[in-house]
PDB file of C-alpha atoms in Angstrom:
ATOM      1  CA  UNK D 169      71.292 190.725  73.247  1.00  0.00           C
ATOM      2  CA  UNK D 170      68.967 192.641  75.542  1.00  0.00           C
ATOM      3  CA  UNK D 171      70.970 195.682  76.657  1.00  0.00           C
ATOM      4  CA  UNK D 172      70.122 198.346  79.165  1.00  0.00           C
ATOM      5  CA  UNK D 173      69.148 200.755  76.406  1.00  0.00           C
ATOM      6  CA  UNK D 174      66.755 198.193  74.910  1.00  0.00           C
ATOM      7  CA  UNK D 175      65.267 197.716  78.366  1.00  0.00           C
ATOM      8  CA  UNK D 176      64.747 201.466  78.664  1.00  0.00           C
ATOM      9  CA  UNK D 177      63.104 201.576  75.237  1.00  0.00           C
ATOM     10  CA  UNK D 178      60.841 198.649  76.104  1.00  0.00           C
ATOM     11  CA  UNK D 179      59.905 200.339  79.392  1.00  0.00           C
ATOM     12  CA  UNK D 180      59.046 203.503  77.475  1.00  0.00           C
ATOM     13  CA  UNK D 181      56.774 201.523  75.164  1.00  0.00           C
ATOM     14  CA  UNK D 182      55.067 199.836  78.130  1.00  0.00           C
ATOM     15  CA  UNK D 183      54.588 203.161  79.941  1.00  0.00           C
ATOM     16  CA  UNK D 184      52.927 204.656  76.871  1.00  0.00           C
ATOM     17  CA  UNK D 185      50.710 201.611  76.408  1.00  0.00           C
ATOM     18  CA  UNK D 186      49.642 201.703  80.070  1.00  0.00           C
ATOM     19  CA  UNK D 187      48.729 205.378  79.797  1.00  0.00           C
ATOM     20  CA  UNK D 188      46.839 204.890  76.531  1.00  0.00           C
ATOM     21  CA  UNK D 189      44.879 201.921  77.866  1.00  0.00           C
ATOM     22  CA  UNK D 190      44.331 203.242  81.397  1.00  0.00           C
ATOM     23  CA  UNK D 191      40.932 204.849  80.656  1.00  0.00           C
ATOM     24  CA  UNK D 192      39.620 201.286  80.484  1.00  0.00           C
ATOM     25  CA  UNK D 193      40.129 200.777  84.238  1.00  0.00           C
ATOM     26  CA  UNK D 194      40.278 204.258  85.811  1.00  0.00           C
ATOM     27  CA  UNK D 195      37.557 206.866  86.225  1.00  0.00           C
ATOM     28  CA  UNK D 196      38.086 209.731  83.814  1.00  0.00           C
ATOM     29  CA  UNK D 197      36.568 212.698  82.055  1.00  0.00           C
ATOM     30  CA  UNK D 198      36.542 213.233  78.297  1.00  0.00           C
ATOM     31  CA  UNK D 199      39.604 215.471  78.613  1.00  0.00           C
ATOM     32  CA  UNK D 200      41.436 212.862  80.665  1.00  0.00           C
ATOM     33  CA  UNK D 201      40.512 210.148  78.170  1.00  0.00           C
ATOM     34  CA  UNK D 202      41.895 211.992  75.164  1.00  0.00           C
ATOM     35  CA  UNK D 203      44.943 213.308  76.991  1.00  0.00           C
ATOM     36  CA  UNK D 204      45.947 209.874  78.297  1.00  0.00           C
ATOM     37  CA  UNK D 205      45.289 208.179  74.969  1.00  0.00           C
ATOM     38  CA  UNK D 206      47.068 210.738  72.764  1.00  0.00           C
ATOM     39  CA  UNK D 207      50.105 211.270  74.991  1.00  0.00           C
ATOM     40  CA  UNK D 208      50.256 207.549  75.802  1.00  0.00           C
ATOM     41  CA  UNK D 209      50.256 206.597  72.129  1.00  0.00           C
ATOM     42  CA  UNK D 210      52.962 209.174  71.364  1.00  0.00           C
ATOM     43  CA  UNK D 211      55.139 207.869  74.202  1.00  0.00           C
ATOM     44  CA  UNK D 212      54.580 204.261  73.099  1.00  0.00           C
ATOM     45  CA  UNK D 213      55.402 205.112  69.468  1.00  0.00           C
ATOM     46  CA  UNK D 214      58.599 206.867  70.517  1.00  0.00           C
ATOM     47  CA  UNK D 215      59.606 203.832  72.565  1.00  0.00           C
ATOM     48  CA  UNK D 216      58.774 201.505  69.677  1.00  0.00           C
ATOM     49  CA  UNK D 217      60.777 203.660  67.255  1.00  0.00           C
ATOM     50  CA  UNK D 218      63.731 203.493  69.616  1.00  0.00           C
ATOM     51  CA  UNK D 219      63.358 199.711  69.940  1.00  0.00           C
ATOM     52  CA  UNK D 220      63.361 199.391  66.160  1.00  0.00           C
ATOM     53  CA  UNK D 221      66.332 201.790  66.015  1.00  0.00           C
ATOM     54  CA  UNK D 222      64.398 204.123  63.730  1.00  0.00           C
ATOM     55  CA  UNK D 223      64.634 207.075  66.112  1.00  0.00           C
ATOM     56  CA  UNK D 224      67.261 209.761  66.066  1.00  0.00           C
ATOM     57  CA  UNK D 225      69.000 211.314  69.062  1.00  0.00           C
ATOM     58  CA  UNK D 226      66.136 213.766  69.417  1.00  0.00           C
ATOM     59  CA  UNK D 227      63.771 210.982  70.490  1.00  0.00           C
ATOM     60  CA  UNK D 228      65.111 211.082  74.054  1.00  0.00           C
ATOM     61  CA  UNK D 229      64.493 214.793  74.292  1.00  0.00           C
ATOM     62  CA  UNK D 230      61.038 214.400  72.765  1.00  0.00           C
ATOM     63  CA  UNK D 231      60.282 211.730  75.358  1.00  0.00           C
ATOM     64  CA  UNK D 232      61.330 214.156  78.074  1.00  0.00           C
ATOM     65  CA  UNK D 233      58.923 216.761  76.741  1.00  0.00           C
ATOM     66  CA  UNK D 234      56.119 214.202  76.419  1.00  0.00           C
ATOM     67  CA  UNK D 235      56.795 213.042  79.983  1.00  0.00           C
ATOM     68  CA  UNK D 236      56.563 216.588  81.310  1.00  0.00           C
ATOM     69  CA  UNK D 237      53.358 217.166  79.339  1.00  0.00           C
ATOM     70  CA  UNK D 238      51.916 213.938  80.752  1.00  0.00           C
ATOM     71  CA  UNK D 239      52.898 214.923  84.305  1.00  0.00           C
ATOM     72  CA  UNK D 240      51.313 218.383  84.153  1.00  0.00           C
ATOM     73  CA  UNK D 241      48.266 217.296  82.134  1.00  0.00           C
ATOM     74  CA  UNK D 242      45.916 216.745  85.129  1.00  0.00           C
ATOM     75  CA  UNK D 243      46.233 220.432  86.028  1.00  0.00           C
ATOM     76  CA  UNK D 244      46.420 221.823  82.495  1.00  0.00           C
ATOM     77  CA  UNK D 245      43.515 219.744  81.186  1.00  0.00           C
ATOM     78  CA  UNK D 246      41.597 220.091  84.475  1.00  0.00           C
ATOM     79  CA  UNK D 247      41.078 216.434  85.344  1.00  0.00           C
ATOM     80  CA  UNK D 248      42.943 216.493  88.669  1.00  0.00           C
ATOM     81  CA  UNK D 249      39.711 215.617  90.482  1.00  0.00           C
ATOM     82  CA  UNK D 250      39.749 212.169  88.829  1.00  0.00           C
ATOM     83  CA  UNK D 251      42.350 210.584  91.078  1.00  0.00           C
ATOM     84  CA  UNK D 252      42.874 207.408  89.035  1.00  0.00           C
ATOM     85  CA  UNK D 253      43.528 209.239  85.788  1.00  0.00           C
ATOM     86  CA  UNK D 254      45.661 211.819  87.594  1.00  0.00           C
ATOM     87  CA  UNK D 255      47.860 209.191  89.250  1.00  0.00           C
ATOM     88  CA  UNK D 256      48.383 207.413  85.939  1.00  0.00           C
ATOM     89  CA  UNK D 257      49.443 210.703  84.338  1.00  0.00           C
ATOM     90  CA  UNK D 258      51.768 211.610  87.212  1.00  0.00           C
ATOM     91  CA  UNK D 259      53.458 208.209  87.460  1.00  0.00           C
ATOM     92  CA  UNK D 260      53.794 207.647  83.717  1.00  0.00           C
ATOM     93  CA  UNK D 261      54.966 211.226  83.194  1.00  0.00           C
ATOM     94  CA  UNK D 262      57.588 211.062  85.940  1.00  0.00           C
ATOM     95  CA  UNK D 263      58.904 207.658  84.844  1.00  0.00           C
ATOM     96  CA  UNK D 264      59.044 208.783  81.221  1.00  0.00           C
ATOM     97  CA  UNK D 265      61.132 211.800  82.205  1.00  0.00           C
ATOM     98  CA  UNK D 266      63.462 209.600  84.281  1.00  0.00           C
ATOM     99  CA  UNK D 267      63.922 207.164  81.376  1.00  0.00           C
ATOM    100  CA  UNK D 268      64.471 210.036  78.930  1.00  0.00           C
ATOM    101  CA  UNK D 269      67.104 211.573  81.206  1.00  0.00           C
ATOM    102  CA  UNK D 270      68.841 208.218  81.658  1.00  0.00           C
ATOM    103  CA  UNK D 271      69.072 207.808  77.887  1.00  0.00           C
ATOM    104  CA  UNK D 272      70.775 211.135  77.295  1.00  0.00           C
ATOM    105  CA  UNK D 273      74.485 210.624  76.584  1.00  0.00           C
ATOM    106  CA  UNK D 274      75.550 213.453  78.876  1.00  0.00           C
ATOM    107  CA  UNK D 275      73.685 211.886  81.814  1.00  0.00           C
ATOM    108  CA  UNK D 276      74.699 208.311  80.989  1.00  0.00           C
ATOM    109  CA  UNK D 277      78.344 209.400  80.834  1.00  0.00           C
ATOM    110  CA  UNK D 278      78.213 210.773  84.372  1.00  0.00           C
ATOM    111  CA  UNK D 279      77.274 207.381  85.723  1.00  0.00           C
ATOM    112  CA  UNK D 280      80.051 205.583  83.882  1.00  0.00           C
ATOM    113  CA  UNK D 281      77.815 204.088  81.211  1.00  0.00           C
ATOM    114  CA  UNK D 282      78.640 204.394  77.563  1.00  0.00           C
ATOM    115  CA  UNK D 283      76.379 206.516  75.434  1.00  0.00           C
ATOM    116  CA  UNK D 284      73.569 204.432  73.971  1.00  0.00           C
ATOM    117  CA  UNK D 285      73.316 206.106  70.595  1.00  0.00           C
TER     118      UNK D 285
END
């Protein structure tokens, strides 16, 4: 059965894949390329590990950290002038943080959902 948590994990994988592949269609610098690819692959791998149920409870927190790193990367890695790469980082980073927060048992419990893990 395809549950909400599996949907969140699949979305995480897709977000990471989009970020990792985005240098194909957006203008970027070398820093933007490597940042999007590395962080995108890490996000996708975390989502895949969660889909395969190989991840521990720390995966959600790690995703939150990766999402924040992705969101701030245009300023930290100085590629904010490349609007396409920046928007990919901001959107993927923000959505990754939202998904990571939604997966946390303490947040899921507040909205009446059972803990996923």
